[in-house]
Each structure stands twice: as structure tokens, then as C-alpha cells.
Amino acid sequence: MDLFEHRLLNHPEAPLAARMRPRTIDEFVGQSAIVGQGRLLRRAIQADQLSSLILYGPPGTGKTTLAQIIANTTQAHFIAINAVLAGIKDIRDAISQAQDRRKLYNQRTILFVDEVHRFNKSQQDALLPWVENGTVILIGATTENPYFEVNKALVSRSRLFQLKPLNSEDLKQVIEQALQDSERGYGTLKIQIDSDAIEHLVNVANGDARSLLNALELAVETTPPDEGQIHLTIAIAEESIQQRAVLYDKEGDAHFDTISAFIKSLRGSDPDAALYWLARMVYAGEDPRFIFRRMLILAGEDVGLADPSAVVVVNACAEAFDRVGMPEGRYPLAQAALYLANAPKSNSVMGFFDALAAVERERESEVPLHLRDANRDKEGFGHGAGYLYPHSYREHWVAQQYLPASLQGQVFYQPSDQGFEATIREKVVRDREAQLAALVEGMDISERLTLSPANSSLDRWLARSLSQVGERLGEIRDRIFTLANPQRHHLILDLNAGSGLLTWEAVRQVPEGGVYSYVQTEKELAALREQSQSLPELSRPIFVQELPEIKFDRIIGRNAIYAESDKVSAIAALAELLAGQMVLAESIPSVAQRLYQLADPMWVKPKLYDRWQAAEEAIYQNSDDPKLNWTVEELRSYFEQAGFEVEMQIEQSQTEVYLSSKMFDRWFAPDSTYTTHLAKRLKSSEVSQIQQLFSTRLLNQTVNWRSSTLWLQIRKPTSS
């Protein structure tokens, strides 16, 4: 933007929407999911470390505004072009400027392309090499899905941010700013606006801040003052913004998303939703013939033989529409939609695609001899010999095979129990059973059973037991993220980063958000920082050793609470940080596997086994150990005292563990916790006897190791 353009936008005669455009990130309203405190894009703008990005969203959501904020804050050279007006020459001029700035001043260049989807393929290709080699940092703005409308190579080299329509609170804030701003808005005027007028403007603006400000401007500029005050009533608001702007482009996302919602509503037998989405499309001017084509497809795909009349009714409605046209044609359009929504459903015709897959997958099989055409080669080759004519049999059916030999017994059609199809289901199943019986009785089948001993080699068991540990951790990680269900823009706190198991997965799942990792030791911190060096700087998690004062969408952790000495205080601190949901997986050591349970009581004298059992159980009754001095219900009460709603589930699991000599050495080392506790109740000779027992009886054995995990889903109570 040059000086003259800047003066023009701030001139009193410029449109209100242009004058009120935010100048800094703090003035920006809405889109907290991507530019809120701690979010990736906000951090990148503030640190002036932007990489190429594409801003995608409907009109009036702030795409161009964000680009201008970047222009106001960056130290890079900023060039803005509009793809509607620009061509290859403009792109070359911009690249030339960027190269000069880079050579002469070592200055980066940000190239903002508004409506980037309007560039044709060759124009987008002209940008690609300069984006790839870093000559320019591309910021593209588009109202169309970039995955369809923007060069895939450009998309793959850019970070994508999706902007959503502004919500009601955001739009009310936009009105308030415009009415209070004395420099650019109407702060110098006495304006009274009724609450119902505000609600109408916000409602009809439909998330579009530009549409809202244009309506407000029209209302203010066309309303004469009464004793120095401009009073905006609901009537004036209705005149200023009379019809809701529906986001609908016949070749864009809205088109495909809306028809998708309509078809899924029909498939889900929801007539209310079907009528709503149908009305959305008709209101926006969608071609009714396109809607009829999709309903005809659904009549075959999703209704099928459950109601064979469905395709007839929809086709008749389509023909009726062609005769009467609009607007009366809306009656047969709605009739077809309601018929399909209320029809029984079956997708058994999809069996055709299973048959098609079999054709593609299998070798081409010959037509069975008895099914071949007998008119030409019956005498010479026996074609048609053995064919049983169904009409010669009772009920006009006979059990014989119609599939090629390689596909005997293959099932493609699975009749449902819905509607008309339910009446033919039993017959189909019975006939199929008879055919299979005919197949078996007509063939020489000799059943062969082969039994072989399992491979019990030490290497195989060792590999299996070691891999199961990793599998178990992977299962815990996957379940945590399934329960947490983070969105791409969320802020996540990993309460116990440790090895980074949850942290690295969080980085993958929230590329537009941010990840904070709480690290307890300097050793862990150094290791995690070293691992993070391979990530781009803005994608790296933020490692902390004190909990930050930020609201998090998700808090996750594995064994993050059970070892805390003051669990009440720790949980209370988390209550100040949580804005969404917390998911924790906590081990329950008090019910963990005991070593004495691995031994057969017959291996030692009964009295020694009993004393061994008592000595080991005493370990888990230590009231001073924070890992052991709590129960599940006590933990629940701690969370509830902090104001949380808690769902708990205890999961018992068994893992095959290989008992190696290194494991025994760790358990029975003279200064180990286990040996120290045994020594309190057993003689040293008895401890040695137990150690010898493990070495002779259990060394290199694989055992089932029992563990218990407490799963917690925690959230603040929803306000009523």
C-alpha cells in the first residue's frame, strides 16, 4: 500500500468498513482460534518470522485485514497485488523488487496476493520457484478452497489458516468500535442504537464484518439527527440491511458442502434437516435439476430395494418439475426430498462394486460350461450341457452354480432387513444356503488339518515382549488424543513431557495452534530441546518448568498427577489453566503386579512365601509415598473440590514381559528399593534365596505382567 492509498482509506469520504480496518493485531476482532493469545500465527506476526501462508475464509472475516496488519508490523518489504487485476508482468515486477531488496539491503519481501485463486495455472506457476527459493514470502487470501483452486505445489509450501465467519459477540464489538472511534468512526456523533436494531444487523450480516459496517454506515448517513442525536431503530436497521447474504458459490465449497449436508440428511432419514438444506440451496439459486440428479443417485444408492418405488417417485417429480418450472416446481422438489427422507434405507446395491473389485482383482475366469451359449457349440464342445432350466422346477428355482469356479461361494449381495427388501431377505438367504450345499455335495472335498508346534525360540519371544512395551505406550498415546480430540488451532499443555511421547503427537495434531510442555528435570529439558531442533522454529513446542498463566484448550498427561505430593494444590493450579478439556492416564501402583505373584508358592517353603508376600505388600502400604497413598475415589474428590466434572475408567491390562538378567540385577541390587524393603522383614539369606529362585526358575522366561491405568476425562461444568 502506498502513501496516497493509505490517505485515501483514512479519508472521511472512504467507506466506514475501509476506515475501521484494524491497524494492529490487538485491534483485530474475532478469529481467536488462529490469532488469539499464544496461537502460532499471532506469535509469528509478533516475532516477524512469517513463512508463506494462505488465508482462506468467506468474505468479511479479516483476510485482507490480517495482511495489512502484517504490512504494518513487519520489517520486511511488503508488496500487495490483486489477482483480479494483476498479471504475469506484475508478478515479474514484484520478484524483481524482491531480488533487489535481497541483494542491496538483505531485506526479505512479503508478497500479498489478494484473491489468489483468480490467478490461472500459469500465473501461479510463475510464483512457485520464487516462493520455493525464499525470494518472496507469499501471503495468499482466498474465499475458495485452496486445495481445489490453488496450485498444489503452492499449497504444499504454505501454511493454511482457515478463517470462520465472525460470531455475534465479535460483530457487536465491531459495531461498538465504529460508534466509539472518534478518528475513523462515529465517535464524534451522538448516536443511540436500539438493542433490537443491533441484533437485527448482527443476525442478517451473517458473520460478515464488512456487510455489517456497510449497513451501519447506511443507517447513520441516511438518518437525520433529532435535536443533535441520531436514533437508529429496528425499522431503520431493517431498511439498511434487508436480506441475509447467503454464502453460496455454485463452483465452491459452499456448493459442495451444502449438497453434502442435504444428501446426508436424506440418508439419515431426517426430513426436517433435508428440507432446511434444500431451502438453503433453492434460496441461493442452485439449479434444481442438479438437486434432482443427486436425489436420483441416492434413490439407487441408499434406498435401493428397501423401496424400489423411490427411483420411480423421484424421476416422476423431476419430470413434473420440467413441466411446471419455478416457482411451482418447488412442490415436486420438496415432495421428492420428503419421500426419500422417510423411505426405508438399504445400500445393498453396493454389492455391485464388490463384484467389480473381484473382476479387477481375480484372473479372468471362464464362463462355466453349463452356462455357455448352446446354440453354436453344443455338439462340438458341449456348451450348455448340464444346465438346469429353473422353470422346469417347483417355484421356478433350482440349486445350481452360476459363478465361475474360482469364485464359488463368493457373496456380493447382502440384503437388508428394511422395507420391501426385508420380504426377499429370507428367500435370498435360503437359496444361497442351498446353492452352497449343492457346491459341497457336488465336489470331492477331503479336509486336511495340519498342526505344527509354535515357534518358541528365545529371540522371537524377546522381540515380541520388547515390542509390546512400545505398542502399549502407543495405545495410551492414541487413546489420549482420541478422547481429547484436539482441533488444529488448539493450545495444548503436556503436563509431563518426559520422553516427549505426547508432546510430539500434539505438535502434529495442532499445526496452527501451540504446544506447551511441562518438563520436570534439566536432563529431560535438554533432551527434548535437542530433539526439537529438527522442527521449524515456529512449530517447536514451548518447554516450561513452571506452569504458564495461559488458558489451554486441552491439557493432557501420562502419570502427571499420581506422584504429586500435594495433589490438591496441583489440581487447583490446573483449574486456573483449563478452558476446555483435560485427559489424563494415571498408573495405579497400589494394584500393580507383585513379584511374588510370578513365583509358584511350591517353589519355597510356605512360611517363607507368606513372609515374602507380607514384606512386598508392605511396600504398597507406605503412607509417605505420594505414588501409593491415594485411592481412585480420593483422586475424584480432589478434582471435584477444584470445580471439575470427572469421568473415570479403570483399565486392567496384561503385557508379555521378558524377564532378563539385567532386570533381575536391577530388582535385587543391594541398594535397590525392592531389596531394601525385603530386608526389613526377611533375613539376608532369605533374600538371596528369593533372588536365586528368580535366576533359576524365571530367567529368560516370558510372563504376563499385570497393570492398571486410570483414565480421566475432566472438564469445567457447563453453565446452565
XYZ file of C-alpha atoms in Angstrom:
720
model
C 0.000 0.000 0.000
C 1.491 3.395 -0.993
C 1.132 6.740 0.829
C -1.705 8.002 -1.356
C -3.725 4.806 -0.934
C -3.201 4.988 2.827
C -4.526 8.575 2.874
C -7.462 7.558 0.710
C -8.552 4.773 3.075
C -8.350 7.119 6.053
C -10.128 9.967 4.262
C -13.538 10.811 5.786
C -15.188 10.024 2.460
C -13.789 6.474 2.390
C -16.314 3.732 3.288
C -16.673 3.064 7.000
C -15.540 -0.545 6.518
C -12.272 0.717 4.976
C -11.723 3.413 7.625
C -12.345 0.989 10.518
C -9.979 -1.690 9.264
C -7.794 -2.744 12.258
C -4.212 -1.500 12.167
C -2.635 -3.773 14.801
C -3.142 -7.329 15.954
C -4.630 -6.050 19.226
C -7.364 -4.160 17.327
C -8.265 -7.253 15.321
C -11.677 -8.679 16.245
C -12.537 -12.375 16.089
C -10.605 -15.416 14.814
C -9.232 -16.128 18.284
C -8.690 -19.717 17.185
C -5.794 -18.638 14.962
C -4.672 -15.194 16.237
C -5.582 -15.479 19.927
C -3.025 -15.254 22.701
C -0.333 -17.902 22.250
C -1.517 -19.049 18.810
C 1.000 -19.826 16.122
C 0.008 -17.070 13.673
C -0.032 -14.383 16.368
C 3.407 -15.448 17.578
C 4.719 -15.438 14.017
C 3.374 -11.920 13.335
C 4.729 -10.535 16.608
C 8.129 -12.178 16.076
C 8.197 -11.089 12.397
C 9.039 -14.686 11.443
C 6.358 -15.439 8.902
C 6.654 -18.221 6.382
C 4.434 -18.475 3.303
C 0.782 -18.826 4.243
C -2.689 -18.866 2.714
C -5.663 -17.235 4.456
C -8.877 -18.976 3.482
C -12.382 -17.949 4.502
C -15.634 -16.261 3.483
C -15.835 -12.517 2.763
C -15.647 -10.099 5.676
C -13.733 -12.372 8.046
C -10.447 -10.428 8.060
C -8.133 -11.965 5.450
C -7.056 -8.684 3.858
C -7.010 -7.000 7.256
C -4.559 -9.572 8.603
C -2.328 -8.950 5.590
C -2.349 -5.197 6.243
C -1.561 -5.770 9.927
C 1.426 -7.811 8.818
C 2.417 -4.959 6.479
C 2.240 -2.508 9.408
C 4.374 -4.648 11.738
C 6.945 -6.432 9.589
C 10.472 -5.231 8.882
C 10.239 -6.965 5.508
C 9.438 -5.136 2.288
C 5.697 -5.544 1.642
C 4.156 -5.749 -1.836
C 0.403 -6.144 -2.371
C -1.272 -7.136 -5.629
C -4.789 -8.230 -6.511
C -5.085 -11.348 -8.655
C -8.177 -9.937 -10.385
C -6.194 -7.014 -11.825
C -2.614 -8.315 -11.877
C -0.875 -10.449 -14.490
C 2.493 -12.045 -15.203
C 4.092 -8.604 -15.636
C 3.068 -7.563 -12.116
C 4.449 -10.795 -10.716
C 7.763 -10.237 -12.502
C 7.952 -6.650 -11.222
C 7.351 -7.855 -7.685
C 10.006 -10.566 -7.980
C 12.465 -8.028 -9.394
C 11.879 -5.702 -6.443
C 12.315 -8.631 -4.039
C 15.608 -9.634 -5.628
C 16.920 -6.063 -5.461
C 15.923 -5.723 -1.792
C 17.597 -9.020 -1.010
C 20.845 -8.134 -2.767
C 21.151 -4.476 -1.724
C 19.656 -4.418 1.763
C 19.485 -8.103 2.774
C 15.786 -7.464 3.319
C 13.037 -10.047 2.970
C 9.958 -9.377 0.824
C 6.401 -10.361 1.635
C 4.150 -10.625 -1.413
C 0.444 -10.396 -0.602
C -1.839 -11.733 -3.352
C -5.499 -10.981 -2.715
C -7.997 -13.352 -4.377
C -5.080 -15.648 -5.199
C -7.459 -18.276 -6.616
C -8.160 -15.865 -9.527
C -4.626 -16.427 -10.842
C -4.654 -19.030 -13.598
C -2.318 -22.020 -13.511
C 0.495 -20.336 -15.447
C 0.383 -17.278 -13.184
C 0.505 -19.467 -10.075
C 3.341 -21.477 -11.606
C 5.246 -18.222 -12.160
C 5.212 -17.632 -8.392
C 6.294 -21.122 -7.402
C 10.094 -21.026 -7.886
C 10.417 -17.685 -6.064
C 8.377 -18.937 -3.124
C 10.393 -22.134 -3.046
C 13.812 -20.426 -3.026
C 12.730 -17.821 -0.481
C 12.901 -14.761 -2.721
C 9.378 -13.873 -1.568
C 7.219 -14.943 1.343
C 3.759 -15.485 -0.109
C 0.591 -14.470 1.721
C -2.426 -15.506 -0.305
C -6.032 -14.629 0.506
C -8.892 -16.609 -0.993
C -12.589 -17.270 -0.491
C -12.283 -20.602 -2.320
C -10.943 -23.880 -1.013
C -7.205 -23.657 -1.743
C -6.940 -27.422 -2.068
C -9.051 -27.146 -5.215
C -8.362 -23.640 -6.528
C -4.677 -23.055 -5.746
C -1.687 -24.819 -7.265
C -0.956 -27.901 -5.139
C 2.740 -27.081 -5.108
C 1.999 -23.625 -3.654
C -0.348 -25.111 -1.050
C 2.244 -27.671 -0.005
C 4.799 -24.891 0.574
C 2.415 -22.711 2.569
C 0.758 -22.954 5.940
C -3.030 -22.841 5.618
C -5.207 -20.844 8.032
C -8.987 -21.073 7.763
C -10.946 -18.030 8.961
C -14.515 -18.547 10.143
C -17.493 -16.165 9.977
C -17.491 -13.821 12.961
C -19.827 -14.745 15.798
C -22.457 -12.453 17.312
C -20.192 -11.144 20.088
C -17.463 -10.302 17.587
C -19.893 -8.385 15.372
C -21.283 -6.452 18.341
C -17.722 -5.477 19.217
C -17.232 -4.234 15.637
C -20.331 -2.011 15.996
C -19.120 -0.710 19.340
C -15.695 0.172 17.930
C -17.240 2.033 15.000
C -19.571 4.040 17.254
C -16.839 4.972 19.752
C -13.888 5.701 17.436
C -13.654 9.486 17.100
C -10.915 9.440 14.467
C -12.214 6.906 11.960
C -15.748 6.078 13.086
C -18.720 7.935 14.548
C -17.314 8.772 17.965
C -17.941 12.499 17.382
C -21.660 11.951 16.735
C -24.405 11.348 19.253
C -25.842 8.017 18.154
C -28.417 5.978 20.006
C -28.964 2.491 18.607
C -31.676 0.241 19.971
C -30.694 -3.247 21.125
C -33.136 -4.918 18.725
C -31.605 -2.915 15.873
C -28.155 -4.224 16.845
C -29.492 -7.781 16.986
C -31.012 -7.431 13.511
C -27.830 -6.029 11.974
C -25.733 -8.767 13.575
C -28.138 -11.524 12.580
C -28.531 -10.529 8.933
C -24.816 -9.720 8.475
C -24.276 -13.477 8.859
C -20.712 -13.275 10.173
C -19.538 -10.672 7.624
C -18.000 -7.618 9.321
C -17.814 -5.661 6.049
C -21.540 -6.177 5.370
C -22.295 -5.126 8.945
C -20.283 -1.884 8.726
C -21.766 -1.031 5.336
C -25.262 -1.392 6.796
C -24.344 0.662 9.868
C -22.882 3.379 7.649
C -26.026 3.485 5.506
C -28.207 3.692 8.605
C -26.204 6.545 10.164
C -25.678 8.565 6.977
C -29.356 8.409 5.930
C -30.916 9.127 9.329
C -31.364 12.862 10.055
C -30.455 13.931 13.613
C -33.224 14.841 16.024
C -32.059 17.561 18.411
C -28.457 16.616 17.652
C -28.961 12.871 18.206
C -29.203 10.122 15.584
C -31.607 7.424 16.750
C -31.292 4.069 14.952
C -34.403 1.936 15.405
C -35.216 -1.600 14.278
C -37.113 -0.154 11.301
C -34.036 1.757 10.134
C -31.859 -1.321 10.637
C -34.230 -3.434 8.542
C -34.096 -0.897 5.720
C -30.306 -0.728 5.879
C -29.704 -4.490 5.596
C -32.798 -6.112 4.171
C -31.682 -9.571 3.070
C -29.209 -12.012 4.548
C -26.177 -12.577 2.360
C -26.004 -16.334 1.859
C -22.510 -17.673 1.220
C -23.018 -19.861 -1.823
C -20.894 -20.310 -4.911
C -22.013 -22.887 -7.438
C -18.449 -23.999 -8.002
C -17.080 -23.510 -4.500
C -17.042 -25.128 -1.075
C -20.479 -23.843 -0.089
C -21.998 -25.614 -3.093
C -20.379 -28.962 -2.318
C -20.748 -28.707 1.464
C -24.453 -27.835 1.275
C -25.385 -30.587 -1.168
C -23.347 -32.968 1.000
C -25.344 -31.935 4.079
C -28.591 -32.384 2.118
C -27.706 -35.888 0.897
C -26.511 -36.973 4.351
C -29.763 -35.700 5.870
C -31.761 -37.777 3.369
C -29.572 -40.809 4.063
C -30.029 -40.268 7.799
C -33.850 -40.106 7.429
C -34.138 -36.586 8.855
C -36.897 -34.807 6.882
C -36.515 -31.538 8.814
C -32.810 -31.211 8.059
C -33.415 -32.282 4.456
C -35.981 -29.508 3.938
C -33.660 -26.950 5.563
C -30.665 -27.748 3.334
C -32.951 -27.945 0.300
C -34.290 -24.481 1.142
C -30.723 -23.162 1.532
C -29.877 -24.327 -1.965
C -33.083 -23.055 -3.566
C -32.746 -19.689 -1.795
C -29.184 -19.326 -3.099
C -30.226 -20.142 -6.671
C -28.936 -23.687 -7.046
C -30.068 -25.467 -10.232
C -32.995 -27.757 -9.210
C -32.029 -30.210 -11.946
C -28.703 -30.726 -10.201
C -30.570 -31.460 -6.948
C -32.850 -33.944 -8.729
C -29.830 -35.728 -10.230
C -28.339 -36.179 -6.769
C -31.650 -37.438 -5.379
C -31.941 -39.989 -8.194
C -28.473 -41.270 -7.312
C -29.460 -41.530 -3.653
C -32.646 -43.407 -4.556
C -30.482 -46.148 -6.035
C -27.509 -45.993 -3.676
C -29.147 -45.540 -0.272
C -32.790 -46.619 -0.689
C -32.414 -49.303 -3.312
C -34.569 -52.406 -2.885
C -35.810 -51.299 0.526
C -38.260 -49.196 -1.513
C -37.985 -49.896 -5.259
C -40.580 -47.160 -5.880
C -38.190 -44.435 -4.679
C -36.416 -44.039 -8.007
C -39.810 -44.014 -9.758
C -41.200 -41.268 -7.489
C -38.087 -39.064 -7.747
C -37.973 -39.467 -11.515
C -41.681 -38.556 -11.748
C -41.095 -35.454 -9.589
C -38.189 -34.444 -11.841
C -40.400 -34.761 -14.922
C -43.148 -32.778 -13.180
C -40.648 -30.035 -12.386
C -39.637 -29.822 -16.047
C -43.311 -29.299 -16.948
C -44.256 -26.626 -14.379
C -40.928 -24.837 -13.786
C -40.318 -22.381 -10.936
C -41.677 -21.268 -8.557
C -44.370 -24.004 -8.508
C -41.707 -26.601 -9.242
C -40.664 -26.327 -5.614
C -43.581 -28.606 -4.709
C -42.321 -31.715 -6.568
C -38.770 -30.816 -5.424
C -39.834 -30.883 -1.777
C -42.026 -33.953 -2.349
C -39.093 -35.958 -3.715
C -36.891 -34.895 -0.780
C -39.531 -35.851 1.800
C -40.194 -39.208 0.120
C -36.502 -40.104 0.222
C -36.042 -38.870 3.789
C -38.901 -41.069 5.013
C -38.150 -44.118 2.851
C -36.547 -47.225 4.403
C -32.852 -47.395 3.601
C -30.638 -50.106 2.129
C -27.290 -49.832 0.376
C -27.227 -53.469 -0.719
C -26.734 -52.398 -4.348
C -23.172 -51.562 -3.301
C -22.558 -55.287 -3.715
C -22.067 -54.457 -7.397
C -18.843 -52.625 -6.532
C -17.623 -55.647 -4.573
C -18.235 -57.697 -7.707
C -16.407 -55.066 -9.758
C -13.451 -55.252 -7.361
C -13.441 -59.038 -7.722
C -13.298 -58.675 -11.502
C -10.328 -56.320 -11.207
C -8.575 -58.458 -8.592
C -9.107 -62.017 -9.872
C -7.831 -63.640 -13.012
C -10.443 -63.644 -15.735
C -12.346 -66.888 -15.197
C -14.011 -68.846 -17.941
C -17.783 -68.981 -18.117
C -18.822 -72.368 -16.625
C -19.584 -74.911 -19.313
C -23.253 -75.348 -18.388
C -23.830 -71.569 -18.646
C -22.356 -71.121 -22.118
C -24.403 -70.482 -25.218
C -25.589 -73.863 -26.549
C -26.863 -72.601 -29.903
C -23.473 -72.776 -31.633
C -21.184 -75.285 -29.928
C -23.386 -77.726 -28.044
C -22.447 -80.681 -30.232
C -18.737 -79.942 -30.670
C -17.731 -78.645 -27.259
C -20.677 -79.467 -25.043
C -21.534 -75.856 -24.355
C -24.669 -75.604 -22.241
C -24.574 -79.269 -21.267
C -25.784 -79.843 -17.733
C -27.714 -76.585 -17.461
C -30.849 -76.953 -15.323
C -33.792 -74.899 -16.615
C -35.305 -73.198 -13.497
C -38.853 -73.040 -14.892
C -38.959 -76.808 -15.000
C -38.717 -76.962 -11.222
C -41.016 -76.164 -8.340
C -41.114 -72.424 -7.528
C -39.135 -71.882 -10.758
C -35.825 -72.329 -8.974
C -33.141 -74.999 -8.801
C -29.871 -75.122 -6.882
C -27.037 -74.799 -9.342
C -23.890 -72.698 -9.596
C -23.763 -69.537 -11.696
C -20.374 -68.113 -10.621
C -17.027 -69.075 -12.166
C -15.222 -71.920 -10.405
C -12.671 -69.566 -8.821
C -15.436 -67.550 -7.143
C -17.636 -70.389 -5.885
C -19.207 -69.393 -2.578
C -18.413 -65.669 -3.018
C -21.128 -63.386 -1.595
C -21.692 -59.916 -3.082
C -25.319 -59.077 -2.333
C -26.184 -58.561 1.348
C -29.941 -57.890 1.603
C -31.018 -55.596 4.424
C -33.991 -56.086 6.741
C -35.567 -52.763 5.729
C -38.830 -52.191 3.888
C -39.583 -54.298 0.820
C -36.114 -55.835 0.901
C -36.929 -57.498 4.214
C -39.547 -59.570 2.391
C -36.959 -61.012 -0.011
C -34.138 -61.353 2.506
C -35.162 -64.765 3.832
C -35.616 -66.205 0.334
C -32.211 -64.926 -0.812
C -30.502 -66.388 2.250
C -32.232 -69.756 1.953
C -31.475 -70.025 -1.765
C -27.846 -69.141 -1.130
C -27.552 -71.840 1.542
C -28.979 -74.375 -0.863
C -26.515 -73.366 -3.556
C -23.584 -73.748 -1.153
C -24.872 -77.182 -0.116
C -25.065 -78.176 -3.777
C -21.496 -76.987 -4.245
C -20.179 -79.079 -1.351
C -22.094 -82.235 -2.266
C -21.074 -81.989 -5.901
C -17.336 -81.816 -5.216
C -14.770 -84.248 -3.821
C -13.735 -82.488 -0.633
C -11.029 -84.035 1.517
C -10.380 -81.986 4.624
C -6.769 -81.755 5.713
C -5.793 -80.415 9.117
C -2.144 -79.566 9.702
C -0.865 -78.992 13.235
C 2.585 -77.638 13.951
C 4.232 -76.570 17.214
C 4.512 -72.835 17.898
C 7.863 -71.210 17.359
C 9.089 -70.692 20.909
C 12.622 -69.520 20.192
C 14.076 -67.079 22.653
C 14.719 -64.406 20.021
C 11.115 -64.409 18.897
C 9.739 -64.084 22.424
C 12.268 -61.388 23.276
C 11.338 -59.310 20.223
C 7.664 -59.770 20.980
C 7.875 -58.751 24.626
C 10.031 -55.721 23.872
C 7.763 -54.541 21.074
C 4.699 -54.857 23.305
C 6.000 -52.167 25.596
C 6.157 -49.735 22.685
C 2.762 -50.898 21.467
C 1.237 -50.285 24.885
C 2.647 -46.774 25.046
C 1.394 -46.112 21.539
C -2.066 -47.315 22.554
C -2.064 -44.954 25.548
C -0.956 -42.029 23.363
C -3.574 -42.751 20.722
C -6.353 -43.114 23.276
C -5.417 -39.842 24.992
C -5.677 -37.948 21.718
C -8.866 -39.753 20.722
C -10.506 -38.700 23.985
C -9.070 -35.173 23.832
C -9.991 -34.743 20.149
C -7.888 -31.574 19.667
C -8.561 -29.197 16.794
C -5.793 -27.883 14.530
C -5.830 -24.442 16.194
C -5.902 -25.569 19.845
C -3.429 -24.739 22.589
C -2.260 -27.918 24.343
C -0.375 -28.370 27.605
C 1.501 -31.658 28.134
C 1.730 -31.965 31.908
C 4.541 -34.493 31.995
C 6.591 -34.250 28.813
C 9.147 -36.866 29.890
C 10.270 -38.641 26.725
C 8.060 -36.437 24.545
C 5.603 -39.227 23.685
C 2.586 -36.907 23.928
C 4.378 -33.677 23.015
C 5.440 -34.727 19.521
C 1.977 -36.074 18.731
C 0.470 -32.785 19.936
C 2.779 -30.846 17.598
C 1.495 -32.944 14.705
C -2.171 -32.512 15.626
C -2.263 -28.726 16.251
C -0.155 -27.190 13.441
C -1.999 -23.843 13.652
C -2.149 -23.812 17.457
C 0.600 -24.240 20.006
C 2.066 -26.808 22.401
C 3.463 -26.161 25.871
C 5.404 -28.987 27.522
C 5.944 -29.066 31.266
C 9.356 -30.601 31.981
C 10.420 -31.639 35.476
C 14.182 -32.146 35.182
C 17.038 -30.389 33.416
C 18.040 -33.694 31.818
C 14.606 -34.094 30.218
C 14.614 -30.446 29.153
C 17.982 -30.758 27.414
C 16.960 -33.965 25.632
C 13.647 -32.570 24.399
C 15.206 -29.317 23.216
C 17.790 -31.305 21.290
C 15.052 -33.345 19.598
C 13.037 -30.226 18.758
C 15.898 -28.673 16.778
C 14.821 -30.627 13.713
C 11.479 -28.786 13.692
C 10.904 -25.319 12.173
C 11.316 -22.722 14.901
C 7.662 -21.654 14.955
C 6.479 -25.272 15.128
C 8.597 -26.200 18.144
C 6.853 -26.797 21.459
C 7.471 -24.326 24.246
C 9.216 -26.111 27.119
C 8.489 -24.787 30.603
C 9.464 -25.798 34.127
C 6.753 -23.635 35.683
C 3.128 -23.720 34.579
C 2.369 -20.695 32.354
C -0.558 -18.363 33.044
C -2.389 -19.159 29.803
C -5.764 -20.758 29.161
C -5.423 -24.083 27.359
C -7.976 -25.784 25.115
C -6.609 -29.188 26.083
C -4.451 -30.388 28.951
C -3.062 -33.904 28.604
C -0.736 -36.042 30.618
C 0.537 -39.529 31.374
C 1.356 -40.174 35.030
C 1.212 -36.439 35.674
C -0.744 -36.409 38.953
C -0.224 -39.697 40.789
C 3.287 -38.823 42.035
C 2.435 -35.270 43.212
C 2.975 -34.924 46.948
C 0.259 -32.248 47.249
C -2.362 -33.388 44.789
C -4.994 -30.893 45.972
C -2.784 -27.878 45.227
C -1.595 -29.320 41.927
C -5.167 -29.893 40.741
C -6.263 -26.431 41.916
C -3.469 -24.896 39.834
C -4.713 -26.755 36.767
C -8.213 -25.352 37.306
C -6.832 -21.885 36.553
C -5.377 -23.033 33.226
C -8.134 -25.142 31.689
C -10.525 -23.618 29.170
C -11.584 -26.882 27.528
C -10.952 -30.492 28.463
C -8.256 -32.407 30.335
C -7.402 -36.052 29.614
C -5.051 -37.968 31.903
C -3.804 -41.548 32.021
C -2.548 -42.393 35.515
C -0.961 -45.648 36.635
C -2.308 -47.161 39.852
C 0.800 -48.562 41.619
C -1.180 -49.826 44.614
C -2.710 -52.582 42.474
C 0.298 -53.191 40.248
C 1.979 -56.525 39.542
C 3.762 -58.088 42.546
C 6.956 -60.070 42.037
C 5.940 -62.805 44.476
C 2.926 -63.481 42.264
C 5.267 -64.544 39.455
C 6.575 -67.428 41.554
C 4.848 -70.730 42.257
C 4.255 -70.976 46.048
C 5.522 -74.561 45.863
C 8.994 -73.344 44.927
C 9.738 -72.167 48.506
C 8.707 -73.150 51.993
C 5.180 -71.967 52.864
C 6.275 -69.784 55.753
C 8.913 -68.045 53.639
C 6.381 -67.422 50.844
C 3.931 -65.890 53.337
C 6.598 -63.628 54.841
C 7.822 -62.685 51.350
C 4.276 -61.756 50.396
C 3.829 -59.654 53.537
C 7.181 -57.891 53.010
C 6.323 -56.958 49.415
C 2.773 -55.851 50.224
C 4.181 -53.559 52.907
C 5.905 -51.612 50.122
C 2.483 -50.601 48.763
C 1.134 -49.533 52.156
C 3.646 -46.721 52.657
C 1.557 -43.661 53.578
C 4.515 -41.331 52.988
C 4.869 -42.297 49.325
C 2.702 -39.952 47.167
C 2.533 -42.591 44.455
C 0.822 -45.013 46.832
C -1.074 -43.005 49.467
C -4.206 -42.313 47.407
C -7.269 -44.108 46.127
C -9.268 -43.611 42.973
C -12.205 -42.120 44.865
C -9.916 -39.748 46.776
C -8.491 -38.530 43.465
C -12.014 -37.997 42.144
C -12.882 -35.905 45.206
C -9.762 -33.730 44.702
C -10.878 -32.845 41.170
C -14.462 -32.226 42.244
C -13.267 -29.916 45.039
C -11.465 -27.889 42.355
C -14.763 -27.462 40.497
C -14.322 -30.121 37.796
C -16.660 -32.695 36.346
C -14.837 -36.036 36.183
C -15.357 -39.237 34.219
C -13.170 -42.130 35.363
C -12.477 -45.567 33.989
C -10.073 -48.204 35.284
C -8.475 -50.371 32.632
C -6.779 -53.641 33.518
C -4.162 -54.844 31.059
C -1.629 -57.602 30.700
C 1.587 -57.336 28.745
C 4.006 -60.118 27.945
C 7.299 -59.167 29.612
C 10.607 -60.894 29.038
C 12.494 -61.440 32.305
C 16.132 -60.702 31.534
C 19.195 -60.878 33.757
C 19.501 -57.076 33.614
C 16.002 -56.766 35.032
C 16.853 -59.126 37.886
C 20.069 -57.239 38.616
C 18.057 -54.009 38.878
C 15.460 -55.529 41.211
C 17.920 -57.294 43.525
C 20.784 -54.780 43.624
C 21.921 -54.288 47.260
C 20.693 -50.671 47.329
C 17.513 -51.157 45.283
C 14.136 -50.151 46.739
C 12.862 -53.717 46.469
C 15.823 -55.332 48.255
C 15.794 -52.629 50.955
C 12.136 -53.272 51.764
C 12.548 -57.052 51.799
C 15.492 -56.711 54.184
C 13.210 -55.077 56.765
C 11.239 -58.321 57.201
C 13.456 -61.099 55.804
C 16.918 -62.387 56.585
C 19.646 -61.683 54.065
C 19.909 -65.419 53.368
C 16.180 -65.493 52.554
C 16.501 -62.526 50.196
C 19.376 -64.352 48.476
C 17.227 -67.485 48.247
C 14.460 -65.496 46.526
C 16.972 -63.954 44.139
C 18.367 -67.412 43.357
C 14.832 -68.662 42.738
C 14.236 -65.966 40.098
C 17.557 -66.721 38.412
C 16.969 -70.464 38.165
C 13.229 -70.604 37.574
C 12.278 -67.389 35.741
C 15.355 -66.144 33.907
C 14.713 -65.733 30.160
C 11.061 -66.546 30.644
C 8.135 -64.506 29.318
C 5.374 -63.757 31.840
C 2.075 -61.895 31.817
C 2.661 -58.595 33.614
C -0.467 -57.046 35.112
C -1.008 -53.291 35.285
C -3.886 -50.888 35.890
C -4.456 -47.499 34.284
C -6.900 -44.867 35.490
C -8.367 -42.836 32.600
C -9.724 -39.409 33.499
C -11.756 -37.040 31.351
C -12.023 -33.722 33.167
C -13.872 -30.540 32.264
C -15.397 -27.476 33.848
C -19.179 -27.773 34.412
C -21.208 -26.330 31.553
C -23.250 -23.317 32.565
C -26.988 -23.909 32.565
